[in-house]
Amino acid sequence: MSRAPKVLAGTIAGIAGVLAFPMSHRPLTIASPTTNAKSNSSGSSSSSGTSNSSTSSSSSSGAAAGSTQVTSATGTDEAFRYGDIAVKVTIKGSKITAVTMASQNETDSRSQEIDSYAIPQLESQVLAANSANIQGVSGATFTSQAFYDSVVSALSQLGFK
Amino acid sequence: MMGESSTHLEPVMGTVVGFFSETLLPINGLKDAVEELHEVDRIFSTWKLASPISQLRSGQLERSSLDESDATLIDEVLSRCTLARELTDGAFDPWAMPGGVDPTGLVKGWAAARAREALLRAGARDVMVNAGGDIAVSKRTDGQLWRVGVRHPSQPGALAAVIGVESAVATSGNYERPGQLVDPTSGRTARGTISATVVGPELDLADALATGLFVRGHSLLARIDELAGYEAFCIDEGGRWYSTPGVRFVDATQAAAC
């Protein structure tokens, strides 16, 4: 019996030390650390991080941390390959607290898939700066020029360059 | 905790680049860093038809008729692309893109690392430059690693993991350009791997390696593991994780408790 582990170790070394391991990671939600710990321990991660409703709840919990005024602006409606979109940016003081889709009119299901990823991606990148347990988020951001242009116009309305 | 920390967000390169520091960002360094990014965008944007790279791609201009400093930067990026193509055994290949050479998959990381250097030259400490999820950081003065969340490939707003990072990390996934990443060696749309993350000393290579890992799948991990200082992991469609041994996964419960 004691030989089995040695054989296994030899095999792992033989493939240049690359390990393959299935992991049952429960996704971590991007929110305040306390919210995180609770949602993870209760095991109800499926209820969070799925839609715009969780987006707005996480941004409002961020806003509760200070007393600076919260303002928002909606960027221009930009045409893109699959339809058109407008992005709403919310700031508290000089910090962006939420980036959400103000309107969207799409022509196929694929673009809806893109949107559902695009908004939380940019938002979480921004919100990560306010989270105590992580300092940044790796993973690509939506690169549509339309999305970008709308964000830029919203930022400019809010007094960002 | 948030005492002196500072954040700047710059819309550039088709994304929003975030600059973070746990101390104050020196204004001159920030200005240089931002200018650096806009300059890279001007030269390398494939969205802008008048950019030098677009004109090279369309054949409107030869390399010899480009502005000399633009040409120097393009040469530098293309030589890094050549290296990345060799290191990924062709899985990352800017010359296989439709419409001519497209170094986009490496430029964002390259630019973010240059922006970080501009900040450090101006005296900044403990800085993070996040270019649409490609992250360049300076080594922390407290000796710890940066804690970086890796976006979950299928659940918006969720993280798949938290990892410790000293210099750079890049993640490639199907949320980037769904269905558009093609394995240049087979011509087929990349399938199987839904998220690929590479950690290492240089962000431009990490960026390109992540693209290669996403396209080729976990069979590329052995090659990445041979590169000094680089570690990587990927997740396949079945939810299986594959990792080189040196990835510094931060325990999720610890991260939440911090």
Short mmCIF file of C-alpha atoms in Angstrom, two decimals:
data_model
loop_
_atom_site.label_atom_id
_atom_site.label_comp_id
_atom_site.label_asym_id
_atom_site.label_seq_id
_atom_site.Cartn_x
_atom_site.Cartn_y
_atom_site.Cartn_z
CA MET A 1 0.00 0.00 0.00
CA SER A 2 2.76 2.41 0.86
CA ARG A 3 4.07 2.26 -2.67
CA ALA A 4 1.10 3.91 -4.28
CA PRO A 5 1.92 7.48 -3.23
CA LYS A 6 5.44 7.15 -4.62
CA VAL A 7 4.17 6.10 -7.99
CA LEU A 8 1.76 9.00 -7.98
CA ALA A 9 4.51 11.44 -7.05
CA GLY A 10 6.63 10.13 -9.85
CA THR A 11 3.83 10.67 -12.32
CA ILE A 12 3.31 14.23 -11.20
CA ALA A 13 7.01 14.99 -11.52
CA GLY A 14 6.92 13.43 -14.94
CA ILE A 15 4.47 15.97 -16.22
CA ALA A 16 6.63 18.92 -15.27
CA GLY A 17 4.97 19.47 -11.95
CA VAL A 18 1.63 20.44 -13.40
CA LEU A 19 -1.21 19.52 -11.12
CA ALA A 20 -4.77 18.96 -12.21
CA PHE A 21 -7.28 19.17 -9.46
CA PRO A 22 -11.03 19.59 -9.51
CA MET A 23 -11.96 22.21 -6.97
CA SER A 24 -15.37 22.88 -5.59
CA HIS A 25 -14.78 26.59 -5.20
CA ARG A 26 -17.90 28.45 -4.40
CA PRO A 27 -17.76 31.77 -6.22
CA LEU A 28 -16.92 34.74 -4.04
CA THR A 29 -19.16 37.72 -4.48
CA ILE A 30 -17.60 41.13 -4.85
CA ALA A 31 -19.08 43.08 -2.00
CA SER A 32 -18.13 44.19 1.48
CA PRO A 33 -16.16 41.64 3.48
CA THR A 34 -18.98 41.06 5.96
CA THR A 35 -21.52 40.42 3.23
CA ASN A 36 -19.03 38.08 1.65
CA ALA A 37 -18.49 36.00 4.73
CA LYS A 38 -22.20 35.67 5.38
CA SER A 39 -23.22 34.71 1.88
CA ASN A 40 -20.42 32.18 1.70
CA SER A 41 -21.13 30.51 5.01
CA SER A 42 -24.83 30.26 4.31
CA GLY A 43 -23.98 28.63 1.01
CA SER A 44 -26.50 30.66 -0.93
CA SER A 45 -24.07 32.08 -3.43
CA SER A 46 -26.49 31.52 -6.30
CA SER A 47 -28.70 34.32 -5.05
CA SER A 48 -25.96 36.90 -5.45
CA GLY A 49 -24.08 38.29 -8.37
CA THR A 50 -26.54 37.31 -11.04
CA SER A 51 -28.30 40.46 -12.07
CA ASN A 52 -28.56 44.19 -11.84
CA SER A 53 -30.40 43.94 -8.55
CA SER A 54 -27.29 42.67 -6.79
CA THR A 55 -25.32 45.32 -8.62
CA SER A 56 -27.39 48.08 -7.11
CA SER A 57 -27.34 46.54 -3.65
CA SER A 58 -23.57 46.31 -3.63
CA SER A 59 -23.21 49.88 -4.78
CA SER A 60 -25.60 51.15 -2.14
CA SER A 61 -23.74 49.32 0.60
CA GLY A 62 -20.57 50.99 -0.66
CA ALA A 63 -22.27 54.36 -0.56
CA ALA A 64 -23.31 53.85 3.05
CA ALA A 65 -19.68 54.00 4.13
CA GLY A 66 -19.46 57.76 3.82
CA SER A 67 -21.65 60.82 3.64
CA THR A 68 -20.46 62.27 0.34
CA GLN A 69 -23.21 63.11 -2.11
CA VAL A 70 -24.11 60.49 -4.66
CA THR A 71 -24.70 61.59 -8.22
CA SER A 72 -25.08 59.76 -11.48
CA ALA A 73 -25.12 60.44 -15.19
CA THR A 74 -26.20 58.46 -18.20
CA GLY A 75 -23.87 58.38 -21.16
CA THR A 76 -24.91 58.84 -24.74
CA ASP A 77 -26.80 56.08 -26.48
CA GLU A 78 -24.18 54.42 -28.66
CA ALA A 79 -24.83 52.16 -31.59
CA PHE A 80 -22.77 49.02 -31.70
CA ARG A 81 -22.60 45.84 -33.65
CA TYR A 82 -25.52 44.15 -31.97
CA GLY A 83 -27.81 47.12 -31.23
CA ASP A 84 -27.31 50.12 -29.04
CA ILE A 85 -26.52 50.75 -25.40
CA ALA A 86 -26.29 53.58 -22.88
CA VAL A 87 -24.32 53.29 -19.68
CA LYS A 88 -25.16 54.92 -16.36
CA VAL A 89 -22.28 55.84 -14.07
CA THR A 90 -22.84 56.66 -10.41
CA ILE A 91 -20.27 58.48 -8.31
CA LYS A 92 -19.95 59.31 -4.65
CA GLY A 93 -17.63 62.24 -4.19
CA SER A 94 -14.83 61.45 -6.62
CA LYS A 95 -15.29 57.67 -6.56
CA ILE A 96 -17.26 55.66 -9.05
CA THR A 97 -19.61 53.42 -7.13
CA ALA A 98 -21.62 51.81 -9.91
CA VAL A 99 -21.60 51.31 -13.66
CA THR A 100 -24.90 49.97 -14.92
CA MET A 101 -26.78 49.68 -18.18
CA ALA A 102 -29.30 52.49 -18.52
CA SER A 103 -30.84 51.27 -21.76
CA GLN A 104 -30.16 48.56 -24.22
CA ASN A 105 -31.72 47.52 -27.44
CA GLU A 106 -30.17 44.46 -28.87
CA THR A 107 -30.68 42.29 -31.83
CA ASP A 108 -29.54 38.89 -30.65
CA SER A 109 -28.98 36.78 -27.59
CA ARG A 110 -25.24 36.92 -27.88
CA SER A 111 -25.14 40.62 -27.20
CA GLN A 112 -27.26 40.13 -24.10
CA GLU A 113 -24.67 37.67 -22.95
CA ILE A 114 -21.98 40.26 -23.55
CA ASP A 115 -23.90 42.88 -21.60
CA SER A 116 -24.47 40.66 -18.63
CA TYR A 117 -20.72 40.32 -18.33
CA ALA A 118 -19.71 43.79 -19.34
CA ILE A 119 -21.34 45.77 -16.60
CA PRO A 120 -20.23 43.83 -13.55
CA GLN A 121 -16.74 43.62 -15.00
CA LEU A 122 -16.16 47.32 -15.14
CA GLU A 123 -18.07 47.89 -11.97
CA SER A 124 -16.21 45.31 -9.97
CA GLN A 125 -12.87 46.61 -11.17
CA VAL A 126 -13.84 49.94 -9.75
CA LEU A 127 -15.47 48.63 -6.60
CA ALA A 128 -12.52 46.38 -5.83
CA ALA A 129 -10.64 49.45 -4.71
CA ASN A 130 -13.12 49.80 -1.88
CA SER A 131 -13.08 46.18 -0.82
CA ALA A 132 -10.88 45.18 2.09
CA ASN A 133 -10.34 41.59 1.09
CA ILE A 134 -9.08 42.10 -2.45
CA GLN A 135 -7.16 44.91 -4.06
CA GLY A 136 -7.97 44.32 -7.71
CA VAL A 137 -9.84 42.08 -10.11
CA SER A 138 -8.16 40.23 -12.98
CA GLY A 139 -10.23 39.28 -15.98
CA ALA A 140 -10.95 41.06 -19.19
CA THR A 141 -13.18 44.05 -19.46
CA PHE A 142 -15.60 44.54 -22.28
CA THR A 143 -13.81 46.25 -25.12
CA SER A 144 -16.71 47.46 -27.23
CA GLN A 145 -16.10 50.96 -28.45
CA ALA A 146 -19.80 51.73 -27.92
CA PHE A 147 -19.68 50.77 -24.27
CA TYR A 148 -16.49 52.72 -23.82
CA ASP A 149 -17.81 55.82 -25.56
CA SER A 150 -20.93 55.82 -23.41
CA VAL A 151 -18.91 55.48 -20.21
CA VAL A 152 -16.65 58.31 -21.30
CA SER A 153 -19.57 60.61 -22.00
CA ALA A 154 -21.15 59.79 -18.62
CA LEU A 155 -17.85 60.47 -16.86
CA SER A 156 -17.50 63.75 -18.65
CA GLN A 157 -20.99 64.81 -17.54
CA LEU A 158 -19.92 64.05 -14.00
CA GLY A 159 -16.91 66.31 -14.30
CA PHE A 160 -14.26 63.69 -14.96
CA LYS A 161 -11.99 64.64 -17.80
CA MET B 1 -7.62 51.58 6.00
CA MET B 2 -8.58 53.88 3.16
CA GLY B 3 -6.75 56.80 4.82
CA GLU B 4 -4.33 58.10 2.22
CA SER B 5 -5.17 55.71 -0.58
CA SER B 6 -5.89 57.19 -3.96
CA THR B 7 -7.60 56.11 -7.13
CA HIS B 8 -7.61 57.47 -10.63
CA LEU B 9 -9.67 56.12 -13.51
CA GLU B 10 -8.68 56.86 -17.07
CA PRO B 11 -10.84 55.93 -20.05
CA VAL B 12 -8.30 54.88 -22.67
CA MET B 13 -7.45 51.96 -24.97
CA GLY B 14 -11.08 50.96 -25.28
CA THR B 15 -11.40 50.32 -21.58
CA VAL B 16 -11.07 52.13 -18.27
CA VAL B 17 -7.64 51.90 -16.69
CA GLY B 18 -7.54 52.15 -12.92
CA PHE B 19 -4.58 53.49 -10.94
CA PHE B 20 -4.57 52.64 -7.25
CA SER B 21 -2.13 53.35 -4.50
CA GLU B 22 -2.31 52.88 -0.78
CA THR B 23 -0.49 56.15 -0.45
CA LEU B 24 -0.97 59.29 -2.54
CA LEU B 25 -0.31 59.03 -6.26
CA PRO B 26 2.21 61.71 -7.27
CA ILE B 27 0.40 63.99 -9.68
CA ASN B 28 3.35 64.27 -12.09
CA GLY B 29 3.77 60.52 -12.24
CA LEU B 30 0.07 60.07 -12.82
CA LYS B 31 0.19 62.58 -15.63
CA ASP B 32 3.14 60.77 -17.25
CA ALA B 33 1.46 57.39 -16.82
CA VAL B 34 -1.80 58.58 -18.37
CA GLU B 35 0.05 60.21 -21.27
CA GLU B 36 1.92 56.96 -21.80
CA LEU B 37 -1.38 55.09 -22.17
CA HIS B 38 -2.85 57.60 -24.60
CA GLU B 39 0.33 57.47 -26.64
CA VAL B 40 0.15 53.68 -26.80
CA ASP B 41 -3.51 53.98 -27.80
CA ARG B 42 -2.65 56.44 -30.56
CA ILE B 43 -0.03 54.11 -32.02
CA PHE B 44 -1.55 50.68 -31.42
CA SER B 45 -5.32 51.11 -31.59
CA THR B 46 -6.77 48.84 -34.24
CA TRP B 47 -10.09 50.68 -33.79
CA LYS B 48 -8.59 53.90 -35.10
CA LEU B 49 -8.11 53.70 -38.83
CA ALA B 50 -5.47 56.42 -38.77
CA SER B 51 -3.29 54.80 -36.11
CA PRO B 52 0.19 53.72 -37.25
CA ILE B 53 -0.63 50.07 -36.57
CA SER B 54 -3.84 50.30 -38.62
CA GLN B 55 -1.96 51.90 -41.49
CA LEU B 56 0.64 49.15 -41.34
CA ARG B 57 -2.11 46.53 -41.31
CA SER B 58 -3.93 47.99 -44.28
CA GLY B 59 -0.71 48.46 -46.18
CA GLN B 60 -1.26 52.21 -46.45
CA LEU B 61 2.13 52.76 -44.86
CA GLU B 62 5.40 50.86 -44.79
CA ARG B 63 7.37 50.61 -41.59
CA SER B 64 10.05 52.84 -43.12
CA SER B 65 7.62 55.70 -43.65
CA LEU B 66 6.41 55.72 -40.04
CA ASP B 67 7.48 58.31 -37.53
CA GLU B 68 10.77 57.02 -36.10
CA SER B 69 9.72 56.92 -32.44
CA ASP B 70 6.41 55.23 -33.34
CA ALA B 71 8.30 52.66 -35.39
CA THR B 72 10.67 51.99 -32.49
CA LEU B 73 7.77 51.23 -30.16
CA ILE B 74 6.08 49.05 -32.77
CA ASP B 75 9.34 47.12 -33.25
CA GLU B 76 9.59 46.61 -29.50
CA VAL B 77 6.02 45.32 -29.23
CA LEU B 78 6.38 43.05 -32.24
CA SER B 79 9.58 41.57 -30.85
CA ARG B 80 7.74 40.80 -27.61
CA CYS B 81 4.97 39.27 -29.73
CA THR B 82 7.53 37.06 -31.46
CA LEU B 83 8.83 35.90 -28.09
CA ALA B 84 5.29 35.22 -26.85
CA ARG B 85 4.48 33.27 -30.01
CA GLU B 86 7.53 31.06 -29.42
CA LEU B 87 6.76 30.59 -25.73
CA THR B 88 3.17 29.56 -26.46
CA ASP B 89 4.15 27.28 -29.32
CA GLY B 90 2.02 29.41 -31.66
CA ALA B 91 -1.13 29.51 -29.53
CA PHE B 92 -0.63 33.27 -29.27
CA ASP B 93 0.05 34.52 -32.77
CA PRO B 94 -0.64 38.16 -33.70
CA TRP B 95 0.35 37.39 -37.30
CA ALA B 96 -2.45 34.85 -37.68
CA MET B 97 -5.17 37.41 -37.04
CA PRO B 98 -7.49 38.36 -39.89
CA GLY B 99 -6.66 41.79 -41.31
CA GLY B 100 -2.95 41.68 -40.65
CA VAL B 101 -0.71 41.70 -37.58
CA ASP B 102 -2.68 42.55 -34.45
CA PRO B 103 -0.62 42.89 -31.25
CA THR B 104 -3.70 43.90 -29.20
CA GLY B 105 -3.41 40.76 -27.06
CA LEU B 106 -0.09 41.94 -25.67
CA VAL B 107 -0.26 45.72 -25.92
CA LYS B 108 -2.68 46.34 -23.07
CA GLY B 109 -0.43 44.55 -20.60
CA TRP B 110 2.67 46.16 -22.08
CA ALA B 111 1.11 49.61 -21.70
CA ALA B 112 -0.04 49.01 -18.12
CA ALA B 113 3.48 47.97 -17.13
CA ARG B 114 4.90 51.12 -18.74
CA ALA B 115 2.35 53.20 -16.84
CA ARG B 116 3.42 51.55 -13.60
CA GLU B 117 7.07 52.39 -14.37
CA ALA B 118 6.15 56.03 -15.01
CA LEU B 119 4.49 56.18 -11.59
CA LEU B 120 7.47 54.56 -9.86
CA ARG B 121 9.89 56.97 -11.55
CA ALA B 122 7.91 59.79 -9.98
CA GLY B 123 8.30 58.27 -6.53
CA ALA B 124 5.02 56.39 -6.23
CA ARG B 125 4.95 53.35 -3.93
CA ASP B 126 2.55 50.44 -3.62
CA VAL B 127 0.84 51.07 -6.94
CA MET B 128 -1.55 48.95 -8.97
CA VAL B 129 -2.40 49.66 -12.61
CA ASN B 130 -5.45 47.70 -13.75
CA ALA B 131 -5.95 47.88 -17.51
CA GLY B 132 -9.27 46.18 -18.02
CA GLY B 133 -8.31 43.24 -15.83
CA ASP B 134 -4.62 43.07 -16.80
CA ILE B 135 -2.86 44.14 -13.64
CA ALA B 136 0.66 45.51 -13.08
CA VAL B 137 1.66 46.18 -9.49
CA SER B 138 4.79 47.36 -7.74
CA LYS B 139 6.31 45.14 -5.10
CA ARG B 140 4.62 46.05 -1.85
CA THR B 141 6.66 47.88 0.74
CA ASP B 142 5.02 45.83 3.53
CA GLY B 143 6.50 42.67 1.99
CA GLN B 144 3.12 41.08 1.38
CA LEU B 145 1.60 40.07 -1.93
CA TRP B 146 -1.25 41.96 -3.55
CA ARG B 147 -4.52 40.09 -3.24
CA VAL B 148 -6.17 39.93 -6.63
CA GLY B 149 -9.55 38.42 -7.38
CA VAL B 150 -9.89 36.43 -10.58
CA ARG B 151 -13.20 36.99 -12.28
CA HIS B 152 -15.49 34.00 -12.38
CA PRO B 153 -15.83 32.85 -16.00
CA SER B 154 -19.58 32.25 -15.90
CA GLN B 155 -21.01 34.17 -12.96
CA PRO B 156 -21.03 37.93 -13.46
CA GLY B 157 -19.90 39.85 -10.40
CA ALA B 158 -18.39 36.77 -8.80
CA LEU B 159 -14.80 35.70 -8.31
CA ALA B 160 -13.42 32.26 -9.06
CA ALA B 161 -10.37 32.69 -6.85
CA VAL B 162 -8.19 35.13 -4.97
CA ILE B 163 -4.45 34.91 -5.64
CA GLY B 164 -1.34 36.59 -4.32
CA VAL B 165 0.54 38.69 -6.90
CA GLU B 166 3.95 40.33 -6.72
CA SER B 167 4.31 41.95 -10.18
CA ALA B 168 1.71 41.12 -12.78
CA VAL B 169 -1.36 39.03 -13.53
CA ALA B 170 -3.54 38.65 -16.61
CA THR B 171 -6.68 36.63 -17.18
CA SER B 172 -8.12 35.56 -20.50
CA GLY B 173 -11.61 34.18 -20.76
CA ASN B 174 -14.64 33.72 -22.91
CA TYR B 175 -16.11 36.87 -21.39
CA GLU B 176 -13.50 38.83 -23.29
CA ARG B 177 -14.65 38.34 -26.87
CA PRO B 178 -17.07 35.45 -26.74
CA GLY B 179 -16.40 32.92 -29.45
CA GLN B 180 -13.76 35.00 -31.13
CA LEU B 181 -10.53 33.50 -29.86
CA VAL B 182 -9.23 31.11 -32.46
CA ASP B 183 -6.32 28.71 -32.18
CA PRO B 184 -4.03 29.93 -34.98
CA THR B 185 -2.45 26.52 -35.42
CA SER B 186 -5.75 24.71 -36.01
CA GLY B 187 -7.96 27.58 -37.20
CA ARG B 188 -10.66 26.40 -34.83
CA THR B 189 -12.52 28.46 -32.25
CA ALA B 190 -10.99 27.88 -28.85
CA ARG B 191 -13.08 25.46 -26.81
CA GLY B 192 -12.71 23.65 -23.59
CA THR B 193 -11.01 26.30 -21.48
CA ILE B 194 -13.21 29.06 -20.13
CA SER B 195 -10.72 31.00 -18.03
CA ALA B 196 -6.92 31.23 -18.05
CA THR B 197 -4.79 33.23 -15.62
CA VAL B 198 -1.05 33.84 -15.74
CA VAL B 199 1.02 35.42 -12.96
CA GLY B 200 4.58 36.54 -13.58
CA PRO B 201 7.22 39.23 -13.59
CA GLU B 202 6.19 40.91 -16.87
CA LEU B 203 2.63 41.83 -17.71
CA ASP B 204 2.97 41.89 -21.49
CA LEU B 205 4.09 38.26 -21.51
CA ALA B 206 1.56 37.27 -18.85
CA ASP B 207 -1.14 38.84 -21.03
CA ALA B 208 -0.05 36.95 -24.14
CA LEU B 209 0.54 33.70 -22.24
CA ALA B 210 -2.97 33.92 -20.78
CA THR B 211 -4.38 34.24 -24.28
CA GLY B 212 -2.30 31.26 -25.40
CA LEU B 213 -3.38 29.21 -22.39
CA PHE B 214 -7.00 30.03 -23.04
CA VAL B 215 -6.69 29.01 -26.67
CA ARG B 216 -4.56 25.89 -26.21
CA GLY B 217 -5.84 24.72 -22.84
CA HIS B 218 -4.08 23.15 -19.91
CA SER B 219 -1.54 21.36 -22.08
CA LEU B 220 0.30 24.69 -22.22
CA LEU B 221 0.75 24.78 -18.43
CA ALA B 222 3.89 22.65 -18.57
CA ARG B 223 5.55 25.17 -20.89
CA ILE B 224 4.55 28.11 -18.73
CA ASP B 225 5.82 26.31 -15.65
CA GLU B 226 9.27 26.13 -17.26
CA LEU B 227 9.48 29.93 -17.49
CA ALA B 228 11.23 31.45 -14.49
CA GLY B 229 8.79 33.32 -12.29
CA TYR B 230 5.62 32.42 -14.21
CA GLU B 231 2.71 30.47 -12.80
CA ALA B 232 -0.70 29.82 -14.28
CA PHE B 233 -4.04 28.15 -13.85
CA CYS B 234 -7.07 27.53 -16.01
CA ILE B 235 -10.62 26.29 -15.69
CA ASP B 236 -12.30 24.10 -18.29
CA GLU B 237 -15.92 23.82 -19.38
CA GLY B 238 -16.46 20.99 -16.94
CA GLY B 239 -15.42 23.20 -14.01
CA ARG B 240 -12.09 21.41 -13.57
CA TRP B 241 -9.13 23.44 -12.46
CA TYR B 242 -5.56 22.96 -13.65
CA SER B 243 -2.65 24.78 -12.10
CA THR B 244 1.11 24.99 -12.00
CA PRO B 245 2.30 24.27 -8.44
CA GLY B 246 3.43 27.80 -7.60
CA VAL B 247 0.17 29.76 -7.91
CA ARG B 248 -0.38 31.54 -4.59
CA PHE B 249 -4.05 30.86 -4.00
CA VAL B 250 -5.34 32.85 -1.07
CA ASP B 251 -7.78 30.88 1.01
CA ALA B 252 -11.21 32.34 0.36
CA THR B 253 -12.33 32.34 3.97
CA GLN B 254 -9.08 34.01 5.04
CA ALA B 255 -9.51 36.62 2.36
CA ALA B 256 -13.03 37.35 3.52
CA ALA B 257 -11.87 37.66 7.12
CA CYS B 258 -9.09 40.15 6.34
#
